[in-house]
Amino acid sequence: MKKILLIICCIFSFTFILAFLYTKYPSDKTIRNLVQNNLIHQTQVLSYEIELAQIGCESNSCYLRALLNNEFDRLSGGFSNRYQYATYNFEDKTLTKAERVAKRVTLSDYLSKLAVCQLITESIRRSFQIRINNNEFVHPIQLLTNIIEQVSLQELLMPQMLKPYAIALKNKGIIDHNFDNLLKNIESNKLQSTLDLLNYSSKAVLINYQEYDPKITRNYLEKLLQKIAKVLPELSFHHFESKIIVDSTSSENENKDYQVTVSLTVNGHKYQQLFKHYANTDAKYDVVALEDYYKVFNKILVDIQSPYRLHLVKVPENITSELHFFGIMALTKEQEQLLKQNQIYLTTSLENFEKSLTTSRVEVAIKEYQNIGLLAHLSPKQTKEAKERILSQDHTSLNDILKGFPDVFLRLDAELQNLQDPYASLVKELKQLSHNEFYPIDVSDNFDINNGKSVVVKFKIKNKNYQKILKIEDDWIDIDFFSFIDSVVKEQKLKGKFYSILSDSQIITLIYLTNDQYIYLKKNKLIEFSSF
């Protein structure tokens, strides 16, 4: 028995010694350096290694990310979301001069230890020492967050990382000139950003935000679009115009929604694009981000049936947030897919390569809607304003075109929004949709979602009373309501009836048409109809 107890004691002692040696002398050289330089404590080694494993790599940026998480846990006591570094307010306005000096000393020492651990290069150490001296940081979390961006970018620009990516871009025709020179520059570490790859594409431009600052650059928007137009020769334009107005639907507080309309002429055709953005009233000219304006050119590419679409190209935010550039590049659908599959180096917008409606198709459709009287309820001014708005937006179906005109469609959610008198309200909305041809009066319902299983809808047309008992199933509309309305319309022998058109999932969209209008629209495929 004594021998067994002795063996157990030896095992426990040996395990304790191993655990002690493991925490004091971890096998990973970088972690040993972190411990020796007091960047992590011996008792944190195991949790640090687990953190590193969860991050899933062993590059310098990954060691730094694990260290950042460790610092955040130390700051928050481990009770906050460690990915909320940016939400912490490291306020330094109240620091005294002596406290600022102490902060600089602490952060300089921290920075030096990172260099000793070989987690940052000497050039990064020097650049961040300058920033520390300029009082840009007061806490290691701020310092680490910014260092990680630079180290991540530096790692991506390493030849063994960047060359295979550049070769893949060349094979897809995205990089199409000076490729040998690009490879030399990659080998000699001359690229400052992955965006520099766009300099080796004949269908891309780099935009410097500062060159198009609306506060200092006259005609900045026209100059910006002129530069973007250089991506493809067919985008050359003239007769540029822009208009900025406050959206009439904006709330009456200090923040406003703005509508910005950009128009330009290409091959004798005027193209417009509407942008809607949120901004403070004192930032009138900043209401649309510069990188959004390229979208007007995709209308032109759709019209000429080009295989290309312009794309916004940027450096991923997890690499750096300090670049003052963005790129615009013309890509085919296949090229877009390649960039989409690997967004470590560059992120790109996803554009529509499906069969969008051309400008001429939209204009012809609007003319046909007018010819059959579908827009007769609108004044010339209303029609003109709606048409301008429609032509300044992107559309993939003719249904979208009609939705741009007031009082042509009625969109309903299958989940009732009004739980007071939902069916009475729907009857009144149908009256308005028919422009009073369907003319019910004395409309009511006794809807009670809490105490009833059914609801009675009542109204009168031409001295005849109508009523219908419908089911109450939570807040879902009873589809029998539409069959009931259809039967009333037939009995009243109205000139038209209500039709359902193709809509999103649980949205029901109705239109009121005469029989001739319905036949013409369906025959000429000017509306996509559906059934209830």
XYZ file of C-alpha atoms in Angstrom:
532
model
C 0.000 0.000 0.000
C 2.877 2.322 0.902
C 4.483 1.619 -2.499
C 1.250 2.591 -4.297
C 0.989 5.855 -2.335
C 4.640 6.599 -3.103
C 4.072 6.033 -6.834
C 1.007 8.336 -6.836
C 2.979 11.041 -5.019
C 5.795 10.741 -7.549
C 3.371 11.064 -10.457
C 1.772 14.197 -8.961
C 5.177 15.685 -8.229
C 6.433 14.948 -11.732
C 3.276 16.477 -13.260
C 3.681 19.589 -11.124
C 7.320 19.944 -12.155
C 6.415 19.548 -15.850
C 3.638 22.139 -15.534
C 6.041 24.503 -13.760
C 8.738 24.020 -16.391
C 6.155 24.386 -19.182
C 4.951 27.752 -17.898
C 8.461 28.958 -17.037
C 10.123 27.612 -20.181
C 7.465 27.240 -22.926
C 8.575 25.414 -26.058
C 7.637 28.288 -28.365
C 10.573 30.699 -28.674
C 8.375 33.769 -29.254
C 6.235 32.975 -26.208
C 9.400 32.485 -24.130
C 10.549 35.934 -25.232
C 7.154 37.422 -24.328
C 7.429 35.915 -20.847
C 11.040 36.986 -20.351
C 10.168 40.545 -21.349
C 7.122 40.594 -19.038
C 4.649 41.126 -21.887
C 2.734 38.098 -20.625
C 2.958 36.425 -17.219
C 4.093 32.825 -16.733
C 0.617 31.922 -15.516
C -0.840 33.171 -18.808
C 1.221 30.959 -21.098
C -1.364 28.221 -21.502
C -4.244 30.635 -22.116
C -2.047 32.580 -24.559
C -1.288 29.417 -26.530
C -4.989 28.549 -26.634
C -5.681 32.078 -27.880
C -3.019 31.715 -30.555
C -4.485 28.381 -31.674
C -7.939 29.947 -31.971
C -6.541 32.735 -34.152
C -5.180 29.957 -36.309
C -1.736 31.092 -37.440
C 1.801 31.676 -36.169
C 2.867 34.846 -37.988
C 3.979 37.948 -36.095
C 0.586 39.589 -36.616
C -1.091 36.564 -35.015
C 1.194 36.695 -31.963
C 0.371 40.396 -31.699
C -3.386 39.753 -31.980
C -3.177 37.201 -29.158
C -1.218 39.760 -27.124
C -3.867 42.401 -27.877
C -6.609 40.066 -26.632
C -4.537 39.427 -23.515
C -4.207 43.185 -22.875
C -7.931 43.702 -23.385
C -8.786 40.900 -20.950
C -6.458 42.527 -18.435
C -8.176 45.888 -18.935
C -11.751 44.597 -18.788
C -11.253 41.774 -16.323
C -12.310 39.349 -19.022
C -15.968 40.363 -18.810
C -16.259 42.451 -22.014
C -16.301 41.556 -25.675
C -12.644 41.641 -26.562
C -13.449 42.709 -30.135
C -14.777 46.051 -28.898
C -11.385 47.723 -28.621
C -12.587 50.690 -30.668
C -15.481 51.388 -28.301
C -13.156 52.023 -25.374
C -12.509 55.685 -24.745
C -8.841 56.203 -23.883
C -9.401 59.857 -23.004
C -6.164 61.734 -22.437
C -7.276 65.382 -22.250
C -7.086 65.437 -18.455
C -3.546 64.046 -18.236
C -0.966 66.301 -16.647
C 2.383 66.927 -18.286
C 4.073 64.526 -15.872
C 1.463 61.853 -16.574
C 1.972 62.247 -20.327
C 5.704 61.793 -19.883
C 5.069 58.654 -17.810
C 2.732 57.298 -20.521
C 5.348 57.888 -23.205
C 7.996 56.113 -21.146
C 5.699 53.112 -20.530
C 4.661 52.822 -24.171
C 8.228 53.316 -25.432
C 9.353 50.470 -23.181
C 6.459 48.320 -24.442
C 7.405 49.092 -28.045
C 11.057 48.226 -27.424
C 10.068 44.885 -25.919
C 8.036 44.056 -29.032
C 11.152 44.727 -31.088
C 13.314 42.579 -28.774
C 10.768 39.751 -29.238
C 11.234 40.236 -32.995
C 7.525 40.854 -33.500
C 8.114 44.175 -35.272
C 10.810 45.411 -37.626
C 13.130 48.273 -36.814
C 11.379 50.528 -39.353
C 8.010 49.924 -37.662
C 9.563 50.511 -34.243
C 10.995 53.857 -35.369
C 7.733 55.031 -36.970
C 5.680 54.171 -33.882
C 8.240 55.725 -31.544
C 7.634 59.014 -33.368
C 3.894 58.596 -32.880
C 4.360 57.830 -29.192
C 6.488 60.967 -28.846
C 3.610 62.897 -30.486
C 1.212 61.649 -27.776
C -0.948 59.643 -30.212
C -1.365 56.766 -27.731
C -2.024 56.470 -24.021
C -2.637 52.710 -23.690
C -0.960 49.548 -25.057
C -4.258 48.498 -26.673
C -4.197 51.595 -28.895
C -0.575 50.981 -29.743
C -1.047 47.280 -30.520
C -4.156 47.864 -32.644
C -2.230 50.218 -34.925
C 0.906 48.087 -34.985
C -1.082 45.006 -36.009
C -2.378 46.863 -39.067
C 1.153 47.696 -40.187
C 2.562 44.246 -39.464
C -0.341 42.545 -41.277
C 0.246 44.737 -44.322
C 3.984 44.069 -44.173
C 3.362 40.313 -44.091
C 1.035 40.450 -47.085
C 3.650 42.353 -49.089
C 6.309 39.686 -48.479
C 7.380 38.194 -51.850
C 6.447 34.629 -50.907
C 2.912 35.835 -50.135
C 2.327 38.430 -52.830
C 3.921 36.824 -55.910
C 1.456 33.885 -56.181
C -1.444 36.335 -55.869
C 0.006 38.617 -58.546
C 0.492 35.641 -60.865
C -3.143 34.604 -60.355
C -4.272 38.143 -61.269
C -2.123 38.066 -64.406
C -3.520 34.693 -65.484
C -7.062 36.141 -65.338
C -6.058 39.264 -67.254
C -6.565 41.584 -64.277
C -2.897 42.577 -64.308
C -2.070 43.130 -67.960
C 1.081 45.251 -68.315
C 4.592 45.705 -66.842
C 4.308 42.355 -65.103
C 8.067 41.708 -65.043
C 8.559 45.108 -63.450
C 5.878 44.255 -60.878
C 7.703 41.057 -59.909
C 10.962 42.995 -59.463
C 9.209 45.547 -57.257
C 7.650 42.778 -55.161
C 11.062 41.127 -54.697
C 12.651 44.422 -53.655
C 9.737 45.284 -51.301
C 8.887 48.498 -53.145
C 5.096 48.104 -52.920
C 3.605 50.191 -50.106
C 0.127 48.672 -50.302
C -1.705 45.870 -52.071
C -3.592 48.658 -53.866
C -0.344 49.327 -55.751
C -1.202 46.237 -57.815
C -3.766 48.372 -59.637
C -0.915 50.365 -61.197
C -0.235 47.294 -63.313
C -3.741 47.108 -64.775
C -4.775 49.118 -67.846
C -8.390 49.053 -66.606
C -7.929 50.580 -63.156
C -7.238 53.909 -61.507
C -6.169 54.859 -57.994
C -8.027 57.734 -56.355
C -6.450 59.880 -53.649
C -9.179 61.182 -51.352
C -7.239 64.357 -50.629
C -7.073 65.338 -54.310
C -10.866 65.485 -54.430
C -11.617 67.199 -51.150
C -14.841 69.146 -51.874
C -13.786 71.906 -49.508
C -10.615 72.772 -51.402
C -10.969 71.361 -54.927
C -13.159 73.257 -57.357
C -15.384 71.077 -59.539
C -14.085 68.098 -57.545
C -16.896 65.782 -58.585
C -16.518 66.340 -62.323
C -12.743 65.881 -62.027
C -13.259 62.689 -60.040
C -15.592 61.232 -62.674
C -13.216 62.266 -65.458
C -10.465 60.249 -63.813
C -12.746 57.236 -63.272
C -13.811 57.429 -66.949
C -10.203 56.731 -67.959
C -10.711 53.110 -66.888
C -12.442 52.359 -70.215
C -12.419 54.560 -73.353
C -16.154 54.034 -73.900
C -16.892 55.921 -70.673
C -15.688 59.298 -71.962
C -18.413 61.865 -71.255
C -19.390 65.534 -71.491
C -22.178 67.843 -70.227
C -21.638 66.971 -66.580
C -24.196 68.211 -64.033
C -24.827 67.590 -60.336
C -27.549 68.633 -57.940
C -27.646 68.344 -54.142
C -30.936 68.770 -52.304
C -32.257 67.939 -48.864
C -34.585 64.946 -49.023
C -38.116 66.190 -48.346
C -38.768 63.116 -46.199
C -35.923 63.964 -43.797
C -36.738 64.591 -40.155
C -36.548 68.168 -38.942
C -33.479 67.804 -36.766
C -29.864 68.754 -37.300
C -29.184 65.587 -39.318
C -30.571 65.395 -42.812
C -30.861 62.966 -45.678
C -29.527 64.373 -48.923
C -30.310 63.409 -52.489
C -27.471 63.886 -54.930
C -28.187 63.524 -58.639
C -25.284 63.193 -61.051
C -25.875 63.366 -64.799
C -23.543 63.143 -67.781
C -23.849 62.575 -71.517
C -22.251 59.682 -73.396
C -22.816 59.058 -77.110
C -25.588 61.627 -77.148
C -27.483 59.972 -74.322
C -27.970 61.522 -70.899
C -27.319 59.246 -67.935
C -28.376 60.005 -64.363
C -27.681 58.388 -61.023
C -29.377 59.171 -57.743
C -27.421 58.885 -54.509
C -29.035 59.142 -51.113
C -26.887 59.594 -48.070
C -27.068 60.677 -44.452
C -25.016 63.610 -43.249
C -24.960 66.579 -40.911
C -26.206 69.834 -42.345
C -22.801 71.403 -41.803
C -21.258 68.761 -44.089
C -23.378 69.474 -47.144
C -20.697 68.575 -49.649
C -19.659 65.369 -47.918
C -23.048 63.723 -48.235
C -21.891 61.033 -50.652
C -18.698 59.083 -50.157
C -16.335 59.651 -53.086
C -16.067 55.916 -53.723
C -19.787 55.630 -54.561
C -19.871 57.794 -57.681
C -18.445 55.175 -60.042
C -21.877 53.510 -60.138
C -23.214 55.949 -62.730
C -20.833 54.420 -65.301
C -22.271 50.923 -64.886
C -25.494 52.196 -66.469
C -23.494 52.952 -69.615
C -21.823 49.529 -69.575
C -25.233 47.864 -69.283
C -26.545 49.861 -72.273
C -23.642 48.923 -74.545
C -23.805 45.299 -73.343
C -20.220 45.406 -72.107
C -18.804 42.337 -70.324
C -17.290 44.737 -67.790
C -18.607 46.475 -64.686
C -16.740 49.051 -62.645
C -15.856 47.907 -59.129
C -14.730 49.654 -55.977
C -11.431 48.146 -54.784
C -9.991 48.780 -51.328
C -7.504 47.354 -48.864
C -9.242 45.176 -46.242
C -10.052 47.131 -43.083
C -8.342 44.565 -40.867
C -5.033 45.428 -42.562
C -5.135 49.188 -42.311
C -7.585 52.009 -41.797
C -5.143 54.775 -42.651
C -4.818 54.555 -46.436
C -5.895 57.669 -48.295
C -6.599 55.816 -51.532
C -9.217 53.620 -53.129
C -9.287 51.998 -56.545
C -11.812 51.713 -59.347
C -11.333 48.737 -61.662
C -13.230 47.293 -64.623
C -13.758 43.557 -64.141
C -15.602 40.797 -65.937
C -17.815 38.477 -63.929
C -15.102 35.791 -63.965
C -12.490 38.279 -62.751
C -14.819 39.482 -60.004
C -15.197 35.897 -58.807
C -11.419 35.504 -58.489
C -11.114 38.605 -56.302
C -14.152 37.554 -54.301
C -12.596 34.156 -53.507
C -9.519 35.742 -51.941
C -10.180 39.047 -50.181
C -7.101 38.941 -47.976
C -5.247 41.308 -50.282
C -8.007 43.377 -51.847
C -11.726 43.749 -51.216
C -13.983 44.485 -54.143
C -17.605 45.485 -54.502
C -20.002 42.956 -56.012
C -21.738 44.305 -59.088
C -24.755 43.125 -61.047
C -23.892 41.139 -64.180
C -27.448 39.921 -64.703
C -29.566 41.350 -67.512
C -30.290 44.802 -66.160
C -32.687 47.025 -68.023
C -31.077 49.376 -70.511
C -31.958 53.044 -70.440
C -33.734 52.830 -73.792
C -35.791 49.837 -72.601
C -36.897 51.794 -69.532
C -37.852 54.831 -71.623
C -39.838 52.723 -74.111
C -41.686 50.959 -71.281
C -42.638 54.272 -69.656
C -43.944 55.518 -73.010
C -46.096 52.404 -73.377
C -47.473 52.773 -69.848
C -48.482 56.313 -70.752
C -50.086 55.224 -74.047
C -52.461 52.764 -72.351
C -53.486 55.297 -69.699
C -51.716 53.659 -66.773
C -50.290 56.997 -65.657
C -53.332 59.125 -66.541
C -54.008 59.939 -62.886
C -50.702 61.822 -62.632
C -50.059 65.431 -63.570
C -47.333 66.187 -66.170
C -45.117 67.451 -63.348
C -45.587 64.279 -61.298
C -44.856 62.114 -64.341
C -41.718 64.071 -65.214
C -40.343 63.970 -61.661
C -41.044 60.255 -61.323
C -39.434 59.524 -64.700
C -36.289 61.449 -63.762
C -36.112 59.588 -60.476
C -36.591 56.212 -62.192
C -33.899 56.910 -64.793
C -31.441 57.827 -62.035
C -31.798 54.437 -60.334
C -30.844 50.873 -61.242
C -33.545 48.380 -62.208
C -33.628 44.693 -63.032
C -37.331 44.336 -63.859
C -40.107 46.384 -65.405
C -42.129 45.926 -62.218
C -39.526 48.115 -60.524
C -40.159 50.825 -63.122
C -43.877 51.033 -62.413
C -43.236 51.098 -58.677
C -41.517 54.435 -59.217
C -44.808 56.135 -60.160
C -47.185 57.244 -57.379
C -50.464 55.375 -56.783
C -49.904 52.670 -59.404
C -49.155 49.808 -57.020
C -50.269 48.902 -53.519
C -47.674 46.942 -51.534
C -48.967 44.908 -48.585
C -47.132 42.824 -46.050
C -48.720 39.410 -45.470
C -48.232 40.208 -41.789
C -50.818 42.823 -40.920
C -49.173 46.023 -39.735
C -52.368 47.689 -38.506
C -53.970 45.558 -35.790
C -56.796 47.990 -35.027
C -58.901 47.793 -38.205
C -56.612 46.145 -40.787
C -59.236 44.985 -43.281
C -61.180 48.248 -43.221
C -57.909 50.046 -43.970
C -57.146 47.650 -46.828
C -60.559 48.257 -48.392
C -59.932 52.015 -48.282
C -56.483 51.586 -49.831
C -57.980 49.538 -52.668
C -60.447 52.346 -53.254
C -57.548 54.761 -53.673
C -55.638 52.318 -55.910
C -58.614 52.092 -58.291
C -58.802 55.908 -58.341
C -62.287 55.659 -56.795
C -63.747 53.305 -59.416
C -64.035 50.743 -56.638
C -65.990 53.000 -54.266
C -66.961 51.384 -50.945
C -68.487 53.458 -48.122
C -69.353 52.734 -44.474
C -66.294 50.492 -44.234
C -65.632 48.687 -40.943
C -64.291 45.537 -39.323
C -64.360 44.115 -35.788
C -60.800 42.768 -35.764
C -59.596 41.719 -32.282
C -56.375 39.731 -32.301
C -56.566 38.957 -28.584
C -60.174 37.811 -28.198
C -61.424 36.709 -31.583
C -60.973 33.831 -34.002
C -62.754 35.586 -36.844
C -63.394 39.095 -38.128
C -66.349 40.515 -40.074
C -65.515 43.007 -42.814
C -68.375 45.253 -43.934
C -68.904 47.986 -46.536
C -71.492 49.313 -48.944
C -71.345 49.995 -52.709
C -74.268 51.633 -54.552
C -76.698 50.902 -51.719
C -75.736 47.235 -51.581
C -74.236 45.872 -48.374
C -71.313 43.455 -48.474
C -69.729 41.512 -45.660
C -67.260 38.686 -45.274
C -66.180 36.562 -42.327
C -62.424 36.033 -42.317
C -60.138 33.995 -40.062
C -57.832 35.569 -37.485
C -54.538 33.695 -37.419
C -52.203 35.832 -35.333
C -51.297 38.838 -37.486
C -51.376 37.040 -40.846
C -53.726 38.268 -43.546
C -56.505 35.865 -44.593
C -55.990 35.280 -48.310
C -59.770 34.846 -48.751
C -60.029 38.622 -48.424
C -58.771 39.038 -51.985
C -61.218 36.469 -53.385
C -64.009 38.358 -51.638
C -62.919 41.698 -53.168
C -62.630 40.072 -56.589
C -66.195 38.755 -56.360
C -67.487 42.213 -55.384
C -65.667 43.817 -58.326
C -67.194 41.292 -60.739
C -70.687 41.748 -59.335
C -70.388 45.539 -59.641
C -69.203 45.117 -63.245
C -66.383 47.597 -62.862
C -64.203 48.483 -65.850
C -61.180 46.895 -64.215
C -60.046 44.563 -61.462
C -57.207 44.081 -59.014
C -54.260 41.977 -60.137
C -51.304 40.645 -58.197
C -47.798 41.140 -59.556
C -44.544 39.377 -58.757
C -43.090 40.547 -55.438
C -40.676 39.611 -52.679
C -41.509 36.649 -50.378
C -44.327 37.761 -48.069
C -45.050 41.053 -49.868
C -48.295 41.245 -51.830
C -48.323 43.865 -54.580
C -51.584 44.831 -56.291
C -52.411 46.915 -59.356
C -55.790 47.987 -60.766
C -56.156 47.463 -64.533
C -58.861 47.437 -67.162
C -59.143 44.247 -69.177
C -57.531 45.895 -72.222
C -54.634 47.144 -70.118
C -54.132 43.722 -68.594
C -54.097 41.977 -71.989
C -51.664 44.520 -73.463
C -49.261 44.419 -70.510
C -49.217 40.638 -70.361
C -48.865 40.175 -74.129
C -45.967 42.625 -74.334
C -44.386 41.398 -71.074
C -44.478 44.853 -69.523
C -45.439 43.466 -66.098
C -44.678 40.167 -64.381
C -47.972 38.983 -62.893
C -48.462 36.426 -60.141
C -51.377 34.762 -58.400
C -52.519 35.061 -54.780
